[in-house]
Amino acid sequence: MKPRFLLVVLVIPTLGVFLPGSQGAGQAILNVEALHVGGDDGFNAEVSGNLRLASGNTDLFQVGADLGLGYLGKRHWIRGFTGMERLERKGLDILNNRYVHVRYNFQFSDRFRTFHFIQLQTNEILFLDRRFLLGSGLRLQILGGADNHLDLGSGLML
């Protein structure tokens, strides 16, 4: 692969991260990498939830749940996530986030793979009535192994 091609495909599109934008829009981004459902080859599932109540000088109520299902094969990996999180302080909504995300990866080699996703998200508190996303791109693992690694990637999102 030519160095110029790598520069164009992997580095230049990521410069958009550093451009000024709306702070509210940035807060509504869903980090599905943190919801990683992995494990051995075959079907995998993960369920998580949280409940937090606090009273005293601040009254907080927080509830959330996530569900992840996936299938990991030799070269194909498909995952689906859904979840919600709600946070209230003294009866006032601070966060009300809900999402559905489906992701597919095709593994060309141990270090090079594609990613493709579709996502629907809403967060009324951040004025995100409905966000529908389609995305696709490439990732290259440049350091590390299976458990801890550093990837470089770029993609397009609509």
PDB file of N, CA and C in Angstrom, residues 56-148:
ATOM      1  N   GLY A  56     -29.473  14.269  50.142  1.00  0.00           N
ATOM      2  CA  GLY A  56     -28.663  15.083  51.053  1.00  0.00           C
ATOM      3  C   GLY A  56     -28.564  16.469  50.451  1.00  0.00           C
ATOM      4  N   ASN A  57     -27.335  16.939  50.255  1.00  0.00           N
ATOM      5  CA  ASN A  57     -27.211  18.264  49.648  1.00  0.00           C
ATOM      6  C   ASN A  57     -27.494  18.229  48.147  1.00  0.00           C
ATOM      7  N   THR A  58     -27.610  17.035  47.558  1.00  0.00           N
ATOM      8  CA  THR A  58     -28.086  16.907  46.180  1.00  0.00           C
ATOM      9  C   THR A  58     -28.949  15.654  46.092  1.00  0.00           C
ATOM     10  N   ASP A  59     -30.064  15.749  45.393  1.00  0.00           N
ATOM     11  CA  ASP A  59     -30.951  14.608  45.187  1.00  0.00           C
ATOM     12  C   ASP A  59     -30.802  14.134  43.754  1.00  0.00           C
ATOM     13  N   LEU A  60     -30.291  12.926  43.585  1.00  0.00           N
ATOM     14  CA  LEU A  60     -30.080  12.362  42.253  1.00  0.00           C
ATOM     15  C   LEU A  60     -30.832  11.051  42.102  1.00  0.00           C
ATOM     16  N   PHE A  61     -31.346  10.831  40.911  1.00  0.00           N
ATOM     17  CA  PHE A  61     -31.927   9.549  40.522  1.00  0.00           C
ATOM     18  C   PHE A  61     -31.368   9.224  39.145  1.00  0.00           C
ATOM     19  N   GLN A  62     -30.715   8.073  39.031  1.00  0.00           N
ATOM     20  CA  GLN A  62     -30.146   7.661  37.760  1.00  0.00           C
ATOM     21  C   GLN A  62     -30.482   6.205  37.524  1.00  0.00           C
ATOM     22  N   VAL A  63     -30.942   5.898  36.306  1.00  0.00           N
ATOM     23  CA  VAL A  63     -31.246   4.531  35.930  1.00  0.00           C
ATOM     24  C   VAL A  63     -30.784   4.336  34.485  1.00  0.00           C
ATOM     25  N   GLY A  64     -30.227   3.168  34.208  1.00  0.00           N
ATOM     26  CA  GLY A  64     -29.772   2.886  32.855  1.00  0.00           C
ATOM     27  C   GLY A  64     -29.714   1.397  32.614  1.00  0.00           C
ATOM     28  N   ALA A  65     -29.777   1.027  31.359  1.00  0.00           N
ATOM     29  CA  ALA A  65     -29.689  -0.374  30.978  1.00  0.00           C
ATOM     30  C   ALA A  65     -29.150  -0.473  29.559  1.00  0.00           C
ATOM     31  N   ASP A  66     -28.354  -1.507  29.309  1.00  0.00           N
ATOM     32  CA  ASP A  66     -27.813  -1.779  27.979  1.00  0.00           C
ATOM     33  C   ASP A  66     -27.943  -3.265  27.692  1.00  0.00           C
ATOM     34  N   LEU A  67     -28.209  -3.590  26.457  1.00  0.00           N
ATOM     35  CA  LEU A  67     -28.274  -4.971  26.001  1.00  0.00           C
ATOM     36  C   LEU A  67     -27.437  -5.070  24.739  1.00  0.00           C
ATOM     37  N   GLY A  68     -26.544  -6.044  24.695  1.00  0.00           N
ATOM     38  CA  GLY A  68     -25.727  -6.270  23.507  1.00  0.00           C
ATOM     39  C   GLY A  68     -25.789  -7.722  23.101  1.00  0.00           C
ATOM     40  N   LEU A  69     -25.982  -7.958  21.813  1.00  0.00           N
ATOM     41  CA  LEU A  69     -26.003  -9.306  21.256  1.00  0.00           C
ATOM     42  C   LEU A  69     -25.049  -9.328  20.072  1.00  0.00           C
ATOM     43  N   GLY A  70     -24.356 -10.433  19.880  1.00  0.00           N
ATOM     44  CA  GLY A  70     -23.435 -10.477  18.760  1.00  0.00           C
ATOM     45  C   GLY A  70     -23.086 -11.877  18.340  1.00  0.00           C
ATOM     46  N   TYR A  71     -22.502 -11.942  17.146  1.00  0.00           N
ATOM     47  CA  TYR A  71     -21.976 -13.191  16.623  1.00  0.00           C
ATOM     48  C   TYR A  71     -20.576 -12.922  16.089  1.00  0.00           C
ATOM     49  N   LEU A  72     -19.610 -13.679  16.574  1.00  0.00           N
ATOM     50  CA  LEU A  72     -18.228 -13.552  16.147  1.00  0.00           C
ATOM     51  C   LEU A  72     -17.831 -14.824  15.418  1.00  0.00           C
ATOM     52  N   GLY A  73     -17.520 -14.681  14.136  1.00  0.00           N
ATOM     53  CA  GLY A  73     -17.051 -15.803  13.331  1.00  0.00           C
ATOM     54  C   GLY A  73     -15.588 -15.606  12.967  1.00  0.00           C
ATOM     55  N   LYS A  74     -15.099 -16.419  12.076  1.00  0.00           N
ATOM     56  CA  LYS A  74     -13.689 -16.338  11.694  1.00  0.00           C
ATOM     57  C   LYS A  74     -13.338 -14.968  11.111  1.00  0.00           C
ATOM     58  N   ARG A  75     -14.177 -14.435  10.209  1.00  0.00           N
ATOM     59  CA  ARG A  75     -13.907 -13.141   9.580  1.00  0.00           C
ATOM     60  C   ARG A  75     -15.072 -12.160   9.705  1.00  0.00           C
ATOM     61  N   HIS A  76     -16.211 -12.614  10.194  1.00  0.00           N
ATOM     62  CA  HIS A  76     -17.399 -11.765  10.286  1.00  0.00           C
ATOM     63  C   HIS A  76     -17.752 -11.541  11.749  1.00  0.00           C
ATOM     64  N   TRP A  77     -18.139 -10.306  12.062  1.00  0.00           N
ATOM     65  CA  TRP A  77     -18.541  -9.966  13.417  1.00  0.00           C
ATOM     66  C   TRP A  77     -19.722  -9.016  13.323  1.00  0.00           C
ATOM     67  N   ILE A  78     -20.864  -9.448  13.813  1.00  0.00           N
ATOM     68  CA  ILE A  78     -22.056  -8.601  13.804  1.00  0.00           C
ATOM     69  C   ILE A  78     -22.514  -8.424  15.240  1.00  0.00           C
ATOM     70  N   ARG A  79     -22.878  -7.186  15.594  1.00  0.00           N
ATOM     71  CA  ARG A  79     -23.294  -6.862  16.959  1.00  0.00           C
ATOM     72  C   ARG A  79     -24.474  -5.905  16.918  1.00  0.00           C
ATOM     73  N   GLY A  80     -25.329  -6.034  17.887  1.00  0.00           N
ATOM     74  CA  GLY A  80     -26.440  -5.110  18.054  1.00  0.00           C
ATOM     75  C   GLY A  80     -26.484  -4.644  19.499  1.00  0.00           C
ATOM     76  N   PHE A  81     -26.750  -3.366  19.682  1.00  0.00           N
ATOM     77  CA  PHE A  81     -26.826  -2.771  21.018  1.00  0.00           C
ATOM     78  C   PHE A  81     -28.114  -1.970  21.131  1.00  0.00           C
ATOM     79  N   THR A  82     -28.692  -1.982  22.291  1.00  0.00           N
ATOM     80  CA  THR A  82     -29.795  -1.081  22.589  1.00  0.00           C
ATOM     81  C   THR A  82     -29.671  -0.692  24.055  1.00  0.00           C
ATOM     82  N   GLY A  83     -30.148   0.493  24.367  1.00  0.00           N
ATOM     83  CA  GLY A  83     -30.040   0.924  25.756  1.00  0.00           C
ATOM     84  C   GLY A  83     -30.711   2.247  26.016  1.00  0.00           C
ATOM     85  N   MET A  84     -30.699   2.605  27.292  1.00  0.00           N
ATOM     86  CA  MET A  84     -31.276   3.875  27.720  1.00  0.00           C
ATOM     87  C   MET A  84     -30.573   4.317  28.986  1.00  0.00           C
ATOM     88  N   GLU A  85     -30.578   5.632  29.212  1.00  0.00           N
ATOM     89  CA  GLU A  85     -30.070   6.188  30.461  1.00  0.00           C
ATOM     90  C   GLU A  85     -30.869   7.443  30.791  1.00  0.00           C
ATOM     91  N   ARG A  86     -31.260   7.529  32.047  1.00  0.00           N
ATOM     92  CA  ARG A  86     -32.032   8.686  32.517  1.00  0.00           C
ATOM     93  C   ARG A  86     -31.407   9.176  33.818  1.00  0.00           C
ATOM     94  N   LEU A  87     -31.248  10.485  33.925  1.00  0.00           N
ATOM     95  CA  LEU A  87     -30.662  11.098  35.113  1.00  0.00           C
ATOM     96  C   LEU A  87     -31.516  12.299  35.495  1.00  0.00           C
ATOM     97  N   GLU A  88     -31.931  12.331  36.755  1.00  0.00           N
ATOM     98  CA  GLU A  88     -32.729  13.448  37.291  1.00  0.00           C
ATOM     99  C   GLU A  88     -32.023  14.024  38.503  1.00  0.00           C
ATOM    100  N   ARG A  89     -32.127  15.334  38.676  1.00  0.00           N
ATOM    101  CA  ARG A  89     -31.641  16.003  39.876  1.00  0.00           C
ATOM    102  C   ARG A  89     -32.755  16.894  40.390  1.00  0.00           C
ATOM    103  N   LYS A  90     -33.207  16.598  41.614  1.00  0.00           N
ATOM    104  CA  LYS A  90     -34.307  17.322  42.243  1.00  0.00           C
ATOM    105  C   LYS A  90     -35.531  17.405  41.326  1.00  0.00           C
ATOM    106  N   GLY A  91     -35.850  16.281  40.676  1.00  0.00           N
ATOM    107  CA  GLY A  91     -37.029  16.199  39.821  1.00  0.00           C
ATOM    108  C   GLY A  91     -36.855  16.789  38.435  1.00  0.00           C
ATOM    109  N   LEU A  92     -35.706  17.351  38.122  1.00  0.00           N
ATOM    110  CA  LEU A  92     -35.447  17.964  36.820  1.00  0.00           C
ATOM    111  C   LEU A  92     -34.607  17.009  35.970  1.00  0.00           C
ATOM    112  N   ASP A  93     -35.078  16.714  34.753  1.00  0.00           N
ATOM    113  CA  ASP A  93     -34.336  15.821  33.859  1.00  0.00           C
ATOM    114  C   ASP A  93     -33.019  16.460  33.433  1.00  0.00           C
ATOM    115  N   ILE A  94     -31.925  15.694  33.577  1.00  0.00           N
ATOM    116  CA  ILE A  94     -30.608  16.135  33.124  1.00  0.00           C
ATOM    117  C   ILE A  94     -30.199  15.350  31.890  1.00  0.00           C
ATOM    118  N   LEU A  95     -30.559  14.062  31.836  1.00  0.00           N
ATOM    119  CA  LEU A  95     -30.203  13.204  30.720  1.00  0.00           C
ATOM    120  C   LEU A  95     -31.347  12.252  30.453  1.00  0.00           C
ATOM    121  N   ASN A  96     -31.671  12.066  29.172  1.00  0.00           N
ATOM    122  CA  ASN A  96     -32.704  11.123  28.760  1.00  0.00           C
ATOM    123  C   ASN A  96     -32.294  10.587  27.392  1.00  0.00           C
ATOM    124  N   ASN A  97     -31.466   9.564  27.381  1.00  0.00           N
ATOM    125  CA  ASN A  97     -30.845   9.056  26.168  1.00  0.00           C
ATOM    126  C   ASN A  97     -31.342   7.642  25.874  1.00  0.00           C
ATOM    127  N   ARG A  98     -31.710   7.382  24.604  1.00  0.00           N
ATOM    128  CA  ARG A  98     -32.113   6.052  24.158  1.00  0.00           C
ATOM    129  C   ARG A  98     -31.485   5.792  22.794  1.00  0.00           C
ATOM    130  N   TYR A  99     -31.113   4.536  22.519  1.00  0.00           N
ATOM    131  CA  TYR A  99     -30.452   4.248  21.250  1.00  0.00           C
ATOM    132  C   TYR A  99     -30.622   2.788  20.837  1.00  0.00           C
ATOM    133  N   VAL A 100     -30.444   2.558  19.541  1.00  0.00           N
ATOM    134  CA  VAL A 100     -30.325   1.238  18.929  1.00  0.00           C
ATOM    135  C   VAL A 100     -29.174   1.350  17.931  1.00  0.00           C
ATOM    136  N   HIS A 101     -28.259   0.386  17.961  1.00  0.00           N
ATOM    137  CA  HIS A 101     -27.070   0.443  17.103  1.00  0.00           C
ATOM    138  C   HIS A 101     -26.761  -0.969  16.606  1.00  0.00           C
ATOM    139  N   VAL A 102     -26.584  -1.133  15.291  1.00  0.00           N
ATOM    140  CA  VAL A 102     -26.204  -2.414  14.699  1.00  0.00           C
ATOM    141  C   VAL A 102     -24.893  -2.194  13.950  1.00  0.00           C
ATOM    142  N   ARG A 103     -23.939  -3.097  14.162  1.00  0.00           N
ATOM    143  CA  ARG A 103     -22.581  -2.918  13.635  1.00  0.00           C
ATOM    144  C   ARG A 103     -22.099  -4.227  13.008  1.00  0.00           C
ATOM    145  N   TYR A 104     -21.383  -4.101  11.885  1.00  0.00           N
ATOM    146  CA  TYR A 104     -20.807  -5.262  11.193  1.00  0.00           C
ATOM    147  C   TYR A 104     -19.347  -4.974  10.880  1.00  0.00           C
ATOM    148  N   ASN A 105     -18.481  -5.942  11.170  1.00  0.00           N
ATOM    149  CA  ASN A 105     -17.064  -5.850  10.831  1.00  0.00           C
ATOM    150  C   ASN A 105     -16.693  -7.033   9.955  1.00  0.00           C
ATOM    151  N   PHE A 106     -15.863  -6.758   8.950  1.00  0.00           N
ATOM    152  CA  PHE A 106     -15.271  -7.829   8.157  1.00  0.00           C
ATOM    153  C   PHE A 106     -13.768  -7.759   8.363  1.00  0.00           C
ATOM    154  N   GLN A 107     -13.164  -8.875   8.753  1.00  0.00           N
ATOM    155  CA  GLN A 107     -11.746  -8.947   9.087  1.00  0.00           C
ATOM    156  C   GLN A 107     -10.969  -9.425   7.860  1.00  0.00           C
ATOM    157  N   PHE A 108     -10.133  -8.522   7.290  1.00  0.00           N
ATOM    158  CA  PHE A 108      -9.264  -8.915   6.177  1.00  0.00           C
ATOM    159  C   PHE A 108      -8.047  -9.686   6.683  1.00  0.00           C
ATOM    160  N   SER A 109      -7.522  -9.269   7.836  1.00  0.00           N
ATOM    161  CA  SER A 109      -6.363  -9.910   8.449  1.00  0.00           C
ATOM    162  C   SER A 109      -6.445  -9.672   9.954  1.00  0.00           C
ATOM    163  N   ASP A 110      -5.444 -10.103  10.699  1.00  0.00           N
ATOM    164  CA  ASP A 110      -5.439  -9.886  12.144  1.00  0.00           C
ATOM    165  C   ASP A 110      -5.452  -8.400  12.509  1.00  0.00           C
ATOM    166  N   ARG A 111      -4.956  -7.534  11.634  1.00  0.00           N
ATOM    167  CA  ARG A 111      -4.819  -6.119  11.958  1.00  0.00           C
ATOM    168  C   ARG A 111      -5.677  -5.182  11.111  1.00  0.00           C
ATOM    169  N   PHE A 112      -6.326  -5.664  10.072  1.00  0.00           N
ATOM    170  CA  PHE A 112      -7.040  -4.784   9.145  1.00  0.00           C
ATOM    171  C   PHE A 112      -8.480  -5.255   8.995  1.00  0.00           C
ATOM    172  N   ARG A 113      -9.441  -4.326   9.216  1.00  0.00           N
ATOM    173  CA  ARG A 113     -10.851  -4.703   9.114  1.00  0.00           C
ATOM    174  C   ARG A 113     -11.702  -3.511   8.690  1.00  0.00           C
ATOM    175  N   THR A 114     -12.902  -3.816   8.255  1.00  0.00           N
ATOM    176  CA  THR A 114     -13.878  -2.778   7.931  1.00  0.00           C
ATOM    177  C   THR A 114     -14.822  -2.616   9.113  1.00  0.00           C
ATOM    178  N   PHE A 115     -15.561  -1.525   9.116  1.00  0.00           N
ATOM    179  CA  PHE A 115     -16.678  -1.376  10.038  1.00  0.00           C
ATOM    180  C   PHE A 115     -17.826  -0.712   9.288  1.00  0.00           C
ATOM    181  N   HIS A 116     -19.026  -1.138   9.596  1.00  0.00           N
ATOM    182  CA  HIS A 116     -20.248  -0.606   8.988  1.00  0.00           C
ATOM    183  C   HIS A 116     -21.285  -0.558  10.100  1.00  0.00           C
ATOM    184  N   PHE A 117     -22.069   0.519  10.163  1.00  0.00           N
ATOM    185  CA  PHE A 117     -23.067   0.596  11.227  1.00  0.00           C
ATOM    186  C   PHE A 117     -24.278   1.402  10.800  1.00  0.00           C
ATOM    187  N   ILE A 118     -25.348   1.168  11.548  1.00  0.00           N
ATOM    188  CA  ILE A 118     -26.584   1.930  11.439  1.00  0.00           C
ATOM    189  C   ILE A 118     -27.027   2.211  12.876  1.00  0.00           C
ATOM    190  N   GLN A 119     -27.497   3.416  13.126  1.00  0.00           N
ATOM    191  CA  GLN A 119     -27.833   3.805  14.504  1.00  0.00           C
ATOM    192  C   GLN A 119     -29.029   4.747  14.513  1.00  0.00           C
ATOM    193  N   LEU A 120     -29.876   4.560  15.511  1.00  0.00           N
ATOM    194  CA  LEU A 120     -30.977   5.472  15.796  1.00  0.00           C
ATOM    195  C   LEU A 120     -30.841   5.883  17.249  1.00  0.00           C
ATOM    196  N   GLN A 121     -30.867   7.191  17.518  1.00  0.00           N
ATOM    197  CA  GLN A 121     -30.643   7.698  18.869  1.00  0.00           C
ATOM    198  C   GLN A 121     -31.548   8.894  19.119  1.00  0.00           C
ATOM    199  N   THR A 122     -31.928   9.066  20.384  1.00  0.00           N
ATOM    200  CA  THR A 122     -32.682  10.243  20.800  1.00  0.00           C
ATOM    201  C   THR A 122     -32.212  10.661  22.187  1.00  0.00           C
ATOM    202  N   ASN A 123     -32.177  11.959  22.426  1.00  0.00           N
ATOM    203  CA  ASN A 123     -31.827  12.514  23.727  1.00  0.00           C
ATOM    204  C   ASN A 123     -32.516  13.873  23.838  1.00  0.00           C
ATOM    205  N   GLU A 124     -33.699  13.873  24.432  1.00  0.00           N
ATOM    206  CA  GLU A 124     -34.530  15.077  24.472  1.00  0.00           C
ATOM    207  C   GLU A 124     -33.866  16.230  25.220  1.00  0.00           C
ATOM    208  N   ILE A 125     -33.082  15.933  26.241  1.00  0.00           N
ATOM    209  CA  ILE A 125     -32.462  16.980  27.051  1.00  0.00           C
ATOM    210  C   ILE A 125     -31.440  17.763  26.229  1.00  0.00           C
ATOM    211  N   LEU A 126     -30.744  17.097  25.327  1.00  0.00           N
ATOM    212  CA  LEU A 126     -29.764  17.771  24.457  1.00  0.00           C
ATOM    213  C   LEU A 126     -30.387  18.181  23.121  1.00  0.00           C
ATOM    214  N   PHE A 127     -31.732  18.239  23.074  1.00  0.00           N
ATOM    215  CA  PHE A 127     -32.489  18.661  21.892  1.00  0.00           C
ATOM    216  C   PHE A 127     -32.217  17.770  20.681  1.00  0.00           C
ATOM    217  N   LEU A 128     -31.934  16.516  20.928  1.00  0.00           N
ATOM    218  CA  LEU A 128     -31.723  15.547  19.867  1.00  0.00           C
ATOM    219  C   LEU A 128     -33.008  14.739  19.737  1.00  0.00           C
ATOM    220  N   ASP A 129     -33.926  15.242  18.896  1.00  0.00           N
ATOM    221  CA  ASP A 129     -35.221  14.577  18.726  1.00  0.00           C
ATOM    222  C   ASP A 129     -35.044  13.187  18.132  1.00  0.00           C
ATOM    223  N   ARG A 130     -34.243  13.101  17.078  1.00  0.00           N
ATOM    224  CA  ARG A 130     -33.990  11.818  16.437  1.00  0.00           C
ATOM    225  C   ARG A 130     -32.721  11.957  15.608  1.00  0.00           C
ATOM    226  N   ARG A 131     -31.814  11.006  15.776  1.00  0.00           N
ATOM    227  CA  ARG A 131     -30.608  10.975  14.950  1.00  0.00           C
ATOM    228  C   ARG A 131     -30.546   9.606  14.292  1.00  0.00           C
ATOM    229  N   PHE A 132     -30.471   9.610  12.968  1.00  0.00           N
ATOM    230  CA  PHE A 132     -30.338   8.384  12.191  1.00  0.00           C
ATOM    231  C   PHE A 132     -28.987   8.449  11.484  1.00  0.00           C
ATOM    232  N   LEU A 133     -28.116   7.477  11.732  1.00  0.00           N
ATOM    233  CA  LEU A 133     -26.773   7.481  11.169  1.00  0.00           C
ATOM    234  C   LEU A 133     -26.495   6.204  10.392  1.00  0.00           C
ATOM    235  N   LEU A 134     -25.771   6.353   9.303  1.00  0.00           N
ATOM    236  CA  LEU A 134     -25.202   5.241   8.545  1.00  0.00           C
ATOM    237  C   LEU A 134     -23.713   5.524   8.442  1.00  0.00           C
ATOM    238  N   GLY A 135     -22.864   4.517   8.663  1.00  0.00           N
ATOM    239  CA  GLY A 135     -21.440   4.750   8.581  1.00  0.00           C
ATOM    240  C   GLY A 135     -20.695   3.538   8.082  1.00  0.00           C
ATOM    241  N   SER A 136     -19.501   3.807   7.527  1.00  0.00           N
ATOM    242  CA  SER A 136     -18.663   2.752   7.001  1.00  0.00           C
ATOM    243  C   SER A 136     -17.226   3.243   6.972  1.00  0.00           C
ATOM    244  N   GLY A 137     -16.281   2.334   7.212  1.00  0.00           N
ATOM    245  CA  GLY A 137     -14.891   2.745   7.173  1.00  0.00           C
ATOM    246  C   GLY A 137     -13.935   1.584   7.348  1.00  0.00           C
ATOM    247  N   LEU A 138     -12.653   1.954   7.543  1.00  0.00           N
ATOM    248  CA  LEU A 138     -11.570   0.988   7.693  1.00  0.00           C
ATOM    249  C   LEU A 138     -10.820   1.251   8.984  1.00  0.00           C
ATOM    250  N   ARG A 139     -10.325   0.175   9.608  1.00  0.00           N
ATOM    251  CA  ARG A 139      -9.498   0.280  10.823  1.00  0.00           C
ATOM    252  C   ARG A 139      -8.260  -0.580  10.662  1.00  0.00           C
ATOM    253  N   LEU A 140      -7.136  -0.027  11.114  1.00  0.00           N
ATOM    254  CA  LEU A 140      -5.867  -0.720  11.076  1.00  0.00           C
ATOM    255  C   LEU A 140      -5.279  -0.721  12.476  1.00  0.00           C
ATOM    256  N   GLN A 141      -5.033  -1.900  13.022  1.00  0.00           N
ATOM    257  CA  GLN A 141      -4.402  -1.998  14.345  1.00  0.00           C
ATOM    258  C   GLN A 141      -2.916  -1.752  14.156  1.00  0.00           C
ATOM    259  N   ILE A 142      -2.396  -0.705  14.834  1.00  0.00           N
ATOM    260  CA  ILE A 142      -0.982  -0.371  14.643  1.00  0.00           C
ATOM    261  C   ILE A 142      -0.099  -0.810  15.806  1.00  0.00           C
ATOM    262  N   LEU A 143      -0.668  -1.012  16.990  1.00  0.00           N
ATOM    263  CA  LEU A 143       0.087  -1.469  18.155  1.00  0.00           C
ATOM    264  C   LEU A 143      -0.761  -2.427  18.980  1.00  0.00           C
ATOM    265  N   GLY A 144      -0.097  -3.322  19.701  1.00  0.00           N
ATOM    266  CA  GLY A 144      -0.790  -4.150  20.684  1.00  0.00           C
ATOM    267  C   GLY A 144      -1.223  -5.492  20.157  1.00  0.00           C
ATOM    268  N   GLY A 145      -2.081  -6.116  20.977  1.00  0.00           N
ATOM    269  CA  GLY A 145      -2.572  -7.453  20.665  1.00  0.00           C
ATOM    270  C   GLY A 145      -4.073  -7.524  20.764  1.00  0.00           C
ATOM    271  N   ALA A 146      -4.589  -8.684  21.161  1.00  0.00           N
ATOM    272  CA  ALA A 146      -6.037  -8.908  21.192  1.00  0.00           C
ATOM    273  C   ALA A 146      -6.725  -8.126  22.310  1.00  0.00           C
ATOM    274  N   ASP A 147      -6.088  -8.025  23.480  1.00  0.00           N
ATOM    275  CA  ASP A 147      -6.745  -7.381  24.620  1.00  0.00           C
ATOM    276  C   ASP A 147      -6.538  -5.872  24.669  1.00  0.00           C
ATOM    277  N   ASN A 148      -5.336  -5.393  24.411  1.00  0.00           N
ATOM    278  CA  ASN A 148      -5.029  -3.961  24.431  1.00  0.00           C
ATOM    279  C   ASN A 148      -4.347  -3.593  23.123  1.00  0.00           C
TER     280      ASN A 148
END
